[in-house]
Amino acid sequence: MSPKLVNVEQKRKEIIEGTLMALSKKELSELKIADIAKEINMGQSTIYEYFKNKDELIKQALEYFLQELYIPEENEELTVLEEFELILEKFKRQIKEERTNEINILIDVFYQGIKGDFEKLGEVYSDYIDYMVERINRDQKRGIIREDIDPQALISWVGATFDGLWIQSLLRPKDFDVDKIFNSFLKAIEIYIKKD
Amino acid sequence: MSPKLVNVEQKRKEIIEGTLMALSKKELSELKIADIAKEINMGQSTIYEYFKNKDELIKQALEYFLQELYIPEENEELTVLEEFELILEKFKRQIKEERTNEINILIDVFYQGIKGDFEKLGEVYSDYIDYMVERINRDQKRGIIREDIDPQALISWVGATFDGLWIQSLLRPKDFDVDKIFNSFLKAIEIYIKKD
Amino acid sequence: MSPKLVNVEQKRKEIIEGTLMALSKKELSELKIADIAKEINMGQSTIYEYFKNKDELIKQALEYFLQELYIPEENEELTVLEEFELILEKFKRQIKEERTNEINILIDVFYQGIKGDFEKLGEVYSDYIDYMVERINRDQKRGIIREDIDPQALISWVGATFDGLWIQSLLRPKDFDVDKIFNSFLKAIEIYIKKD
Amino acid sequence: MSPKLVNVEQKRKEIIEGTLMALSKKELSELKIADIAKEINMGQSTIYEYFKNKDELIKQALEYFLQELYIPEENEELTVLEEFELILEKFKRQIKEERTNEINILIDVFYQGIKGDFEKLGEVYSDYIDYMVERINRDQKRGIIREDIDPQALISWVGATFDGLWIQSLLRPKDFDVDKIFNSFLKAIEIYIKKD
DNA sequence: AATGAATGAGCCTTCATTCAT
DNA sequence: AATGAATGAAGGCTCATTCAT
């Protein structure tokens, strides 16, 4: 609450953002403290005034990144299917705009998460699924989605497909026909969930 | 006149397998030549008799791993849907057996592949898709799968789901209800591709 | 606000002088960074704060040495012959004082120069010859040296003799009778260049 | 005397010559045992059957080289001055033919000799001087060279000039005007030693 | 006798971290 | 609070030499 503290937090934020900026250019295992310091025009040792060590800084930077990334835009009025369409639409735009900055960081976030060095990701993932489960529940009550569908299961594999598609778009960018693939995928969901 | 003769390819294979073994315990960016040497009870310098440098060894080890992994069991008699079921069945078993060794390596393979440091993965991925496209084509001719379905698109997103599920099972192992999720997923595919 | 500030050039000089000191004890091909660091009581890595790598440090050290060595004392008032005498006089003193430090470095300077790994030496050598050519020209105008003598040619072989004598004094120190040899050499030059 | 021994000597000679061949391509401090072995198509370890270690091999190779080099062609009938001319003539040819092979080795021979790691050179040098002293004596008796000249001193500095000129020709090849320099040098000697 | 194979010792260099002002 | 300076610890790689057949 004291003005000092605010400054400290401000400084930590500055360093974290520099870290993310640097991380968008270099993969984590190649990222040096020197890179970060240079990114924000700061002495290396100053960083150690605000973070215990490199690991700590990285961890907090990734958490910050995740927080910023997943601010769920409360599209409460949309149906789940419409939301899926929206996600894919954003995805498509991202591929075309080559938002490599964010993507590069995201790769490391997932890598660390999967390796178990960054538990936060798992939590966020679960939170997201919980959130979507509610949305699906609501649509089921509204009668838009078949009631015998398990919301947990549905969002699990649909979310998985999102992740997998994103990986695939990076692995084989040349042959990745976004429109065709997305259409096929959406169609399948639609048929699966719709009441007939 | 007759010094000890060693099958060079055999030795390279031994080193590569040691590398993979070591890689299953430590993530790539932390893997040292010393770890590999220790793994196979060999002097570090011996490794350099068979591989130009660490990068070269790692690259070849990952390629070897991929090769071993993706020996497609020619289940020619199975329908595509049955093959999907088989894959998920294997997946389920893997999760239960905690085949962490392979998984750990696979994570690095993907990480390297996505980062663009391991082009082979993209190729293998594309090969797999091509192979499955033919299988789907065949099922379409047989009349098992709807003809208006684009094989490329279908296998792209189905493959993506496989990858994504695998990631998810690592990210949130506690909450990952394999059976429920797989069933839901398979059901969706079935409805989508079946002739009605 | 005010961390320790160091005169970078001063530090570089200190390291260079340590390098030369170490080089006077060990031949170049056996000189390790560790030797240099120990010589000046400094961590090895500190050296890398001031020099890109070992090669760069060595090169700059040799250049520094050469610079210090060949500060031509402008004996403008002396005749060329007197200057030759002076050089030999200095040489004699050096042999007696066993200035092995400088000598050892000089050997490596020449070795590197001859091998083509240290171009600076050739330049300095040529500069020296140019300088002496002018001096000879002046003496010719003054009528002290015969006009049909080619200054370039003269200083070339006289300089060569200096170098050769220096080598010889190192190769066969026991049998190298300085006074007799220098006298004979000077007498020859005197006869050769004098106007009769 | 036994055939075995002859074979051993033959083999040693082969290795030594391979060493010299390799040494003519690479400077001593960069020469590896592997280079030598490759040069003569031999396993590295075989070399160790014939020489205790690398240092020993190098030393013997340099000695062998020196022996081959300084086979004084007994030009008994020539005067000393004529012999000097002959030496310079050979030198000139060597420069023009770019006999870099021999030169490269010679540089290392001298480097090692000066550093004191190769005593043989000093001995050979002294032997050569002794030999020339006798020649000068003879010419003095014949009345071709002034009697008040000290043979030791003369050949010392003349030899030194040879060495120095050789160095200079390597240090500043562009500006080294062989003919002019040699003529000036020879003229000086002629004037110095001639009876008038 | 010959040599393919193996290796320990060592060196250069990097980098996270600490020190000192 | 900020940072320039210093460094220890570690890793990749080389190479002379030994081992084993």
mmCIF file of N, CA and C in Angstrom, chain C residues 17-124:
data_model
loop_
_atom_site.group_PDB
_atom_site.id
_atom_site.type_symbol
_atom_site.label_atom_id
_atom_site.label_comp_id
_atom_site.label_asym_id
_atom_site.label_seq_id
_atom_site.Cartn_x
_atom_site.Cartn_y
_atom_site.Cartn_z
ATOM 1 N N GLU C 17 49.359 -6.937 -20.156
ATOM 2 C CA GLU C 17 50.690 -7.026 -19.569
ATOM 3 C C GLU C 17 50.880 -8.354 -18.836
ATOM 4 N N GLY C 18 49.810 -8.826 -18.226
ATOM 5 C CA GLY C 18 49.882 -10.142 -17.608
ATOM 6 C C GLY C 18 50.127 -11.218 -18.656
ATOM 7 N N THR C 19 49.477 -11.044 -19.786
ATOM 8 C CA THR C 19 49.661 -11.998 -20.875
ATOM 9 C C THR C 19 51.114 -12.019 -21.331
ATOM 10 N N LEU C 20 51.678 -10.838 -21.468
ATOM 11 C CA LEU C 20 53.072 -10.761 -21.915
ATOM 12 C C LEU C 20 54.002 -11.350 -20.857
ATOM 13 N N MET C 21 53.706 -11.077 -19.634
ATOM 14 C CA MET C 21 54.507 -11.645 -18.565
ATOM 15 C C MET C 21 54.449 -13.175 -18.635
ATOM 16 N N ALA C 22 53.250 -13.700 -18.787
ATOM 17 C CA ALA C 22 53.093 -15.155 -18.876
ATOM 18 C C ALA C 22 53.798 -15.684 -20.120
ATOM 19 N N LEU C 23 53.729 -14.913 -21.170
ATOM 20 C CA LEU C 23 54.312 -15.334 -22.441
ATOM 21 C C LEU C 23 55.834 -15.346 -22.373
ATOM 22 N N SER C 24 56.364 -14.598 -21.448
ATOM 23 C CA SER C 24 57.827 -14.569 -21.332
ATOM 24 C C SER C 24 58.328 -15.814 -20.603
ATOM 25 N N LYS C 25 57.367 -16.528 -20.017
ATOM 26 C CA LYS C 25 57.766 -17.734 -19.275
ATOM 27 C C LYS C 25 57.426 -19.017 -20.025
ATOM 28 N N LYS C 26 56.446 -18.917 -20.875
ATOM 29 C CA LYS C 26 55.961 -20.113 -21.571
ATOM 30 C C LYS C 26 55.808 -19.790 -23.044
ATOM 31 N N GLU C 27 56.077 -20.746 -23.897
ATOM 32 C CA GLU C 27 55.884 -20.396 -25.297
ATOM 33 C C GLU C 27 54.389 -20.369 -25.636
ATOM 34 N N LEU C 28 54.106 -19.611 -26.663
ATOM 35 C CA LEU C 28 52.713 -19.308 -26.997
ATOM 36 C C LEU C 28 51.832 -20.546 -27.087
ATOM 37 N N SER C 29 52.348 -21.575 -27.760
ATOM 38 C CA SER C 29 51.481 -22.733 -27.992
ATOM 39 C C SER C 29 51.178 -23.477 -26.690
ATOM 40 N N GLU C 30 51.885 -23.133 -25.650
ATOM 41 C CA GLU C 30 51.641 -23.807 -24.366
ATOM 42 C C GLU C 30 50.943 -22.893 -23.374
ATOM 43 N N LEU C 31 50.700 -21.689 -23.807
ATOM 44 C CA LEU C 31 50.107 -20.703 -22.896
ATOM 45 C C LEU C 31 48.607 -20.930 -22.742
ATOM 46 N N LYS C 32 48.160 -21.061 -21.519
ATOM 47 C CA LYS C 32 46.738 -21.269 -21.255
ATOM 48 C C LYS C 32 46.129 -20.000 -20.669
ATOM 49 N N ILE C 33 44.862 -19.868 -20.850
ATOM 50 C CA ILE C 33 44.154 -18.754 -20.230
ATOM 51 C C ILE C 33 44.350 -18.803 -18.709
ATOM 52 N N ALA C 34 44.387 -19.995 -18.192
ATOM 53 C CA ALA C 34 44.580 -20.146 -16.751
ATOM 54 C C ALA C 34 45.914 -19.536 -16.311
ATOM 55 N N ASP C 35 46.945 -19.686 -17.138
ATOM 56 C CA ASP C 35 48.248 -19.098 -16.798
ATOM 57 C C ASP C 35 48.135 -17.585 -16.674
ATOM 58 N N ILE C 36 47.476 -17.017 -17.632
ATOM 59 C CA ILE C 36 47.339 -15.561 -17.647
ATOM 60 C C ILE C 36 46.549 -15.098 -16.433
ATOM 61 N N ALA C 37 45.449 -15.775 -16.183
ATOM 62 C CA ALA C 37 44.605 -15.390 -15.056
ATOM 63 C C ALA C 37 45.397 -15.465 -13.752
ATOM 64 N N LYS C 38 46.161 -16.527 -13.632
ATOM 65 C CA LYS C 38 46.942 -16.678 -12.406
ATOM 66 C C LYS C 38 47.983 -15.563 -12.294
ATOM 67 N N GLU C 39 48.581 -15.244 -13.420
ATOM 68 C CA GLU C 39 49.627 -14.213 -13.441
ATOM 69 C C GLU C 39 49.141 -12.903 -12.839
ATOM 70 N N ILE C 40 47.891 -12.574 -13.079
ATOM 71 C CA ILE C 40 47.384 -11.298 -12.592
ATOM 72 C C ILE C 40 46.336 -11.483 -11.491
ATOM 73 N N ASN C 41 46.310 -12.672 -10.927
ATOM 74 C CA ASN C 41 45.357 -12.917 -9.837
ATOM 75 C C ASN C 41 43.939 -12.520 -10.213
ATOM 76 N N MET C 42 43.431 -13.178 -11.168
ATOM 77 C CA MET C 42 42.126 -12.798 -11.701
ATOM 78 C C MET C 42 41.405 -14.081 -12.110
ATOM 79 N N GLY C 43 40.097 -14.081 -12.001
ATOM 80 C CA GLY C 43 39.359 -15.240 -12.469
ATOM 81 C C GLY C 43 39.434 -15.343 -13.979
ATOM 82 N N GLN C 44 39.494 -16.570 -14.470
ATOM 83 C CA GLN C 44 39.591 -16.750 -15.925
ATOM 84 C C GLN C 44 38.465 -16.019 -16.652
ATOM 85 N N SER C 45 37.284 -16.140 -16.084
ATOM 86 C CA SER C 45 36.137 -15.584 -16.794
ATOM 87 C C SER C 45 36.200 -14.063 -16.884
ATOM 88 N N THR C 46 36.886 -13.471 -15.934
ATOM 89 C CA THR C 46 37.011 -12.007 -15.970
ATOM 90 C C THR C 46 37.703 -11.561 -17.258
ATOM 91 N N ILE C 47 38.674 -12.339 -17.663
ATOM 92 C CA ILE C 47 39.401 -11.995 -18.889
ATOM 93 C C ILE C 47 38.440 -11.885 -20.061
ATOM 94 N N TYR C 48 37.454 -12.747 -20.039
ATOM 95 C CA TYR C 48 36.493 -12.743 -21.139
ATOM 96 C C TYR C 48 35.543 -11.538 -21.092
ATOM 97 N N GLU C 49 35.585 -10.788 -20.006
ATOM 98 C CA GLU C 49 34.805 -9.553 -19.966
ATOM 99 C C GLU C 49 35.489 -8.478 -20.814
ATOM 100 N N TYR C 50 36.782 -8.664 -21.022
ATOM 101 C CA TYR C 50 37.546 -7.622 -21.700
ATOM 102 C C TYR C 50 38.059 -8.031 -23.070
ATOM 103 N N PHE C 51 38.075 -9.330 -23.310
ATOM 104 C CA PHE C 51 38.515 -9.807 -24.614
ATOM 105 C C PHE C 51 37.594 -10.915 -25.096
ATOM 106 N N LYS C 52 37.295 -10.875 -26.372
ATOM 107 C CA LYS C 52 36.339 -11.811 -26.942
ATOM 108 C C LYS C 52 36.780 -13.262 -26.744
ATOM 109 N N ASN C 53 38.023 -13.515 -27.027
ATOM 110 C CA ASN C 53 38.543 -14.866 -26.832
ATOM 111 C C ASN C 53 40.064 -14.848 -26.757
ATOM 112 N N LYS C 54 40.618 -16.005 -26.599
ATOM 113 C CA LYS C 54 42.055 -16.101 -26.399
ATOM 114 C C LYS C 54 42.825 -15.522 -27.589
ATOM 115 N N ASP C 55 42.436 -15.900 -28.771
ATOM 116 C CA ASP C 55 43.130 -15.418 -29.963
ATOM 117 C C ASP C 55 43.205 -13.902 -29.996
ATOM 118 N N GLU C 56 42.063 -13.297 -29.703
ATOM 119 C CA GLU C 56 41.993 -11.840 -29.736
ATOM 120 C C GLU C 56 42.960 -11.236 -28.706
ATOM 121 N N LEU C 57 42.957 -11.824 -27.534
ATOM 122 C CA LEU C 57 43.846 -11.326 -26.479
ATOM 123 C C LEU C 57 45.308 -11.446 -26.895
ATOM 124 N N ILE C 58 45.669 -12.602 -27.400
ATOM 125 C CA ILE C 58 47.061 -12.824 -27.809
ATOM 126 C C ILE C 58 47.465 -11.815 -28.877
ATOM 127 N N LYS C 59 46.596 -11.665 -29.857
ATOM 128 C CA LYS C 59 46.917 -10.756 -30.950
ATOM 129 C C LYS C 59 47.163 -9.334 -30.428
ATOM 130 N N GLN C 60 46.271 -8.895 -29.564
ATOM 131 C CA GLN C 60 46.421 -7.545 -29.043
ATOM 132 C C GLN C 60 47.638 -7.418 -28.153
ATOM 133 N N ALA C 61 47.938 -8.490 -27.442
ATOM 134 C CA ALA C 61 49.118 -8.458 -26.577
ATOM 135 C C ALA C 61 50.381 -8.326 -27.418
ATOM 136 N N LEU C 62 50.446 -9.085 -28.491
ATOM 137 C CA LEU C 62 51.635 -9.017 -29.342
ATOM 138 C C LEU C 62 51.751 -7.640 -29.988
ATOM 139 N N GLU C 63 50.622 -7.084 -30.392
ATOM 140 C CA GLU C 63 50.670 -5.747 -30.981
ATOM 141 C C GLU C 63 51.160 -4.721 -29.964
ATOM 142 N N TYR C 64 50.645 -4.846 -28.765
ATOM 143 C CA TYR C 64 51.068 -3.936 -27.696
ATOM 144 C C TYR C 64 52.568 -4.053 -27.470
ATOM 145 N N PHE C 65 53.019 -5.282 -27.427
ATOM 146 C CA PHE C 65 54.454 -5.522 -27.212
ATOM 147 C C PHE C 65 55.294 -4.859 -28.286
ATOM 148 N N LEU C 66 54.859 -5.038 -29.499
ATOM 149 C CA LEU C 66 55.595 -4.499 -30.640
ATOM 150 C C LEU C 66 55.641 -2.980 -30.561
ATOM 151 N N GLN C 67 54.517 -2.420 -30.200
ATOM 152 C CA GLN C 67 54.411 -0.975 -30.095
ATOM 153 C C GLN C 67 55.398 -0.432 -29.059
ATOM 154 N N GLU C 68 55.393 -1.071 -27.912
ATOM 155 C CA GLU C 68 56.287 -0.640 -26.848
ATOM 156 C C GLU C 68 57.751 -0.795 -27.255
ATOM 157 N N LEU C 69 57.997 -1.879 -27.970
ATOM 158 C CA LEU C 69 59.376 -2.226 -28.313
ATOM 159 C C LEU C 69 59.987 -1.225 -29.270
ATOM 160 N N TYR C 70 59.239 -0.885 -30.280
ATOM 161 C CA TYR C 70 59.804 -0.100 -31.371
ATOM 162 C C TYR C 70 59.466 1.375 -31.276
ATOM 163 N N ILE C 71 59.613 1.923 -30.104
ATOM 164 C CA ILE C 71 59.497 3.374 -30.031
ATOM 165 C C ILE C 71 60.839 3.935 -30.485
ATOM 166 N N PRO C 72 60.890 4.345 -31.729
ATOM 167 C CA PRO C 72 62.195 4.777 -32.251
ATOM 168 C C PRO C 72 62.632 6.047 -31.518
ATOM 169 N N GLU C 73 63.765 5.907 -30.865
ATOM 170 C CA GLU C 73 64.299 7.106 -30.223
ATOM 171 C C GLU C 73 64.860 7.979 -31.322
ATOM 172 N N GLU C 74 64.256 9.109 -31.428
ATOM 173 C CA GLU C 74 64.627 9.969 -32.550
ATOM 174 C C GLU C 74 66.031 10.542 -32.346
ATOM 175 N N ASN C 75 66.988 9.748 -32.753
ATOM 176 C CA ASN C 75 68.379 10.217 -32.659
ATOM 177 C C ASN C 75 68.736 10.970 -33.925
ATOM 178 N N GLU C 76 68.002 11.979 -34.161
ATOM 179 C CA GLU C 76 68.116 12.681 -35.447
ATOM 180 C C GLU C 76 69.534 13.152 -35.721
ATOM 181 N N GLU C 77 70.243 13.468 -34.622
ATOM 182 C CA GLU C 77 71.552 14.065 -34.862
ATOM 183 C C GLU C 77 72.625 13.027 -35.232
ATOM 184 N N LEU C 78 72.289 11.755 -35.013
ATOM 185 C CA LEU C 78 73.291 10.718 -35.292
ATOM 186 C C LEU C 78 73.378 10.394 -36.778
ATOM 187 N N THR C 79 74.540 9.957 -37.207
ATOM 188 C CA THR C 79 74.636 9.432 -38.569
ATOM 189 C C THR C 79 74.105 8.005 -38.545
ATOM 190 N N VAL C 80 73.812 7.494 -39.711
ATOM 191 C CA VAL C 80 73.287 6.138 -39.796
ATOM 192 C C VAL C 80 74.283 5.143 -39.201
ATOM 193 N N LEU C 81 75.524 5.328 -39.520
ATOM 194 C CA LEU C 81 76.533 4.413 -38.993
ATOM 195 C C LEU C 81 76.572 4.452 -37.468
ATOM 196 N N GLU C 82 76.482 5.659 -36.923
ATOM 197 C CA GLU C 82 76.450 5.786 -35.468
ATOM 198 C C GLU C 82 75.213 5.089 -34.887
ATOM 199 N N GLU C 83 74.139 5.195 -35.618
ATOM 200 C CA GLU C 83 72.920 4.546 -35.136
ATOM 201 C C GLU C 83 73.079 3.024 -35.138
ATOM 202 N N PHE C 84 73.713 2.512 -36.169
ATOM 203 C CA PHE C 84 73.978 1.063 -36.213
ATOM 204 C C PHE C 84 74.816 0.661 -35.002
ATOM 205 N N GLU C 85 75.802 1.466 -34.728
ATOM 206 C CA GLU C 85 76.656 1.176 -33.574
ATOM 207 C C GLU C 85 75.823 1.139 -32.292
ATOM 208 N N LEU C 86 74.930 2.111 -32.198
ATOM 209 C CA LEU C 86 74.087 2.203 -31.019
ATOM 210 C C LEU C 86 73.219 0.952 -30.860
ATOM 211 N N ILE C 87 72.660 0.544 -31.972
ATOM 212 C CA ILE C 87 71.806 -0.651 -31.948
ATOM 213 C C ILE C 87 72.587 -1.855 -31.448
ATOM 214 N N LEU C 88 73.781 -2.017 -31.995
ATOM 215 C CA LEU C 88 74.591 -3.160 -31.581
ATOM 216 C C LEU C 88 75.000 -3.040 -30.119
ATOM 217 N N GLU C 89 75.235 -1.801 -29.714
ATOM 218 C CA GLU C 89 75.608 -1.569 -28.312
ATOM 219 C C GLU C 89 74.464 -2.030 -27.387
ATOM 220 N N LYS C 90 73.270 -1.617 -27.745
ATOM 221 C CA LYS C 90 72.081 -2.031 -26.973
ATOM 222 C C LYS C 90 71.943 -3.547 -26.955
ATOM 223 N N PHE C 91 72.148 -4.111 -28.119
ATOM 224 C CA PHE C 91 72.057 -5.552 -28.296
ATOM 225 C C PHE C 91 73.009 -6.247 -27.323
ATOM 226 N N LYS C 92 74.245 -5.734 -27.314
ATOM 227 C CA LYS C 92 75.277 -6.298 -26.458
ATOM 228 C C LYS C 92 74.814 -6.274 -25.007
ATOM 229 N N ARG C 93 74.305 -5.127 -24.608
ATOM 230 C CA ARG C 93 73.846 -4.986 -23.233
ATOM 231 C C ARG C 93 72.725 -5.994 -22.931
ATOM 232 N N GLN C 94 71.845 -6.095 -23.888
ATOM 233 C CA GLN C 94 70.716 -7.007 -23.702
ATOM 234 C C GLN C 94 71.202 -8.445 -23.480
ATOM 235 N N ILE C 95 72.151 -8.845 -24.283
ATOM 236 C CA ILE C 95 72.698 -10.198 -24.131
ATOM 237 C C ILE C 95 73.297 -10.368 -22.747
ATOM 238 N N LYS C 96 74.039 -9.358 -22.305
ATOM 239 C CA LYS C 96 74.692 -9.491 -21.014
ATOM 240 C C LYS C 96 73.697 -9.483 -19.863
ATOM 241 N N GLU C 97 72.694 -8.649 -19.989
ATOM 242 C CA GLU C 97 71.706 -8.569 -18.912
ATOM 243 C C GLU C 97 70.725 -9.740 -18.951
ATOM 244 N N GLU C 98 70.887 -10.540 -19.990
ATOM 245 C CA GLU C 98 69.957 -11.662 -20.153
ATOM 246 C C GLU C 98 68.514 -11.208 -20.037
ATOM 247 N N ARG C 99 68.132 -10.301 -20.867
ATOM 248 C CA ARG C 99 66.754 -9.828 -20.874
ATOM 249 C C ARG C 99 65.866 -10.886 -21.519
ATOM 250 N N THR C 100 65.884 -12.054 -20.931
ATOM 251 C CA THR C 100 65.203 -13.181 -21.574
ATOM 252 C C THR C 100 63.704 -12.957 -21.700
ATOM 253 N N ASN C 101 63.173 -12.198 -20.780
ATOM 254 C CA ASN C 101 61.739 -11.942 -20.868
ATOM 255 C C ASN C 101 61.336 -11.433 -22.242
ATOM 256 N N GLU C 102 61.897 -10.282 -22.556
ATOM 257 C CA GLU C 102 61.560 -9.692 -23.846
ATOM 258 C C GLU C 102 61.881 -10.625 -25.001
ATOM 259 N N ILE C 103 63.026 -11.233 -24.917
ATOM 260 C CA ILE C 103 63.469 -12.108 -25.995
ATOM 261 C C ILE C 103 62.466 -13.219 -26.255
ATOM 262 N N ASN C 104 62.023 -13.838 -25.187
ATOM 263 C CA ASN C 104 61.088 -14.944 -25.352
ATOM 264 C C ASN C 104 59.826 -14.508 -26.091
ATOM 265 N N ILE C 105 59.363 -13.343 -25.731
ATOM 266 C CA ILE C 105 58.170 -12.856 -26.417
ATOM 267 C C ILE C 105 58.483 -12.569 -27.879
ATOM 268 N N LEU C 106 59.631 -11.946 -28.055
ATOM 269 C CA LEU C 106 60.007 -11.569 -29.411
ATOM 270 C C LEU C 106 60.059 -12.790 -30.331
ATOM 271 N N ILE C 107 60.543 -13.874 -29.789
ATOM 272 C CA ILE C 107 60.607 -15.094 -30.593
ATOM 273 C C ILE C 107 59.216 -15.471 -31.093
ATOM 274 N N ASP C 108 58.260 -15.411 -30.186
ATOM 275 C CA ASP C 108 56.906 -15.767 -30.603
ATOM 276 C C ASP C 108 56.326 -14.745 -31.570
ATOM 277 N N VAL C 109 56.655 -13.499 -31.347
ATOM 278 C CA VAL C 109 56.203 -12.466 -32.276
ATOM 279 C C VAL C 109 56.687 -12.792 -33.684
ATOM 280 N N PHE C 110 57.957 -13.109 -33.779
ATOM 281 C CA PHE C 110 58.500 -13.413 -35.097
ATOM 282 C C PHE C 110 57.904 -14.694 -35.673
ATOM 283 N N TYR C 111 57.776 -15.685 -34.827
ATOM 284 C CA TYR C 111 57.216 -16.961 -35.288
ATOM 285 C C TYR C 111 55.816 -16.744 -35.855
ATOM 286 N N GLN C 112 55.015 -16.024 -35.099
ATOM 287 C CA GLN C 112 53.654 -15.747 -35.577
ATOM 288 C C GLN C 112 53.703 -14.900 -36.851
ATOM 289 N N GLY C 113 54.588 -13.927 -36.849
ATOM 290 C CA GLY C 113 54.702 -13.054 -38.022
ATOM 291 C C GLY C 113 55.074 -13.832 -39.264
ATOM 292 N N ILE C 114 56.058 -14.692 -39.114
ATOM 293 C CA ILE C 114 56.520 -15.466 -40.263
ATOM 294 C C ILE C 114 55.442 -16.429 -40.738
ATOM 295 N N LYS C 115 54.767 -17.024 -39.771
ATOM 296 C CA LYS C 115 53.703 -17.972 -40.120
ATOM 297 C C LYS C 115 52.521 -17.262 -40.763
ATOM 298 N N GLY C 116 52.522 -15.948 -40.699
ATOM 299 C CA GLY C 116 51.425 -15.214 -41.328
ATOM 300 C C GLY C 116 50.238 -15.015 -40.409
ATOM 301 N N ASP C 117 50.419 -15.363 -39.131
ATOM 302 C CA ASP C 117 49.305 -15.220 -38.192
ATOM 303 C C ASP C 117 49.319 -13.876 -37.485
ATOM 304 N N PHE C 118 50.256 -13.018 -37.886
ATOM 305 C CA PHE C 118 50.377 -11.743 -37.173
ATOM 306 C C PHE C 118 50.934 -10.701 -38.142
ATOM 307 N N GLU C 119 50.036 -10.197 -38.961
ATOM 308 C CA GLU C 119 50.434 -9.325 -40.062
ATOM 309 C C GLU C 119 51.123 -8.056 -39.589
ATOM 310 N N LYS C 120 50.748 -7.625 -38.410
ATOM 311 C CA LYS C 120 51.298 -6.377 -37.897
ATOM 312 C C LYS C 120 52.826 -6.334 -37.974
ATOM 313 N N LEU C 121 53.443 -7.453 -37.695
ATOM 314 C CA LEU C 121 54.906 -7.465 -37.680
ATOM 315 C C LEU C 121 55.485 -7.031 -39.023
ATOM 316 N N GLY C 122 54.925 -7.595 -40.097
ATOM 317 C CA GLY C 122 55.400 -7.218 -41.427
ATOM 318 C C GLY C 122 55.282 -5.719 -41.645
ATOM 319 N N GLU C 123 54.159 -5.167 -41.201
ATOM 320 C CA GLU C 123 53.957 -3.725 -41.359
ATOM 321 C C GLU C 123 55.006 -2.927 -40.596
ATOM 322 N N VAL C 124 55.185 -3.301 -39.330
ATOM 323 C CA VAL C 124 56.159 -2.584 -38.511
ATOM 324 C C VAL C 124 57.542 -2.690 -39.132
#
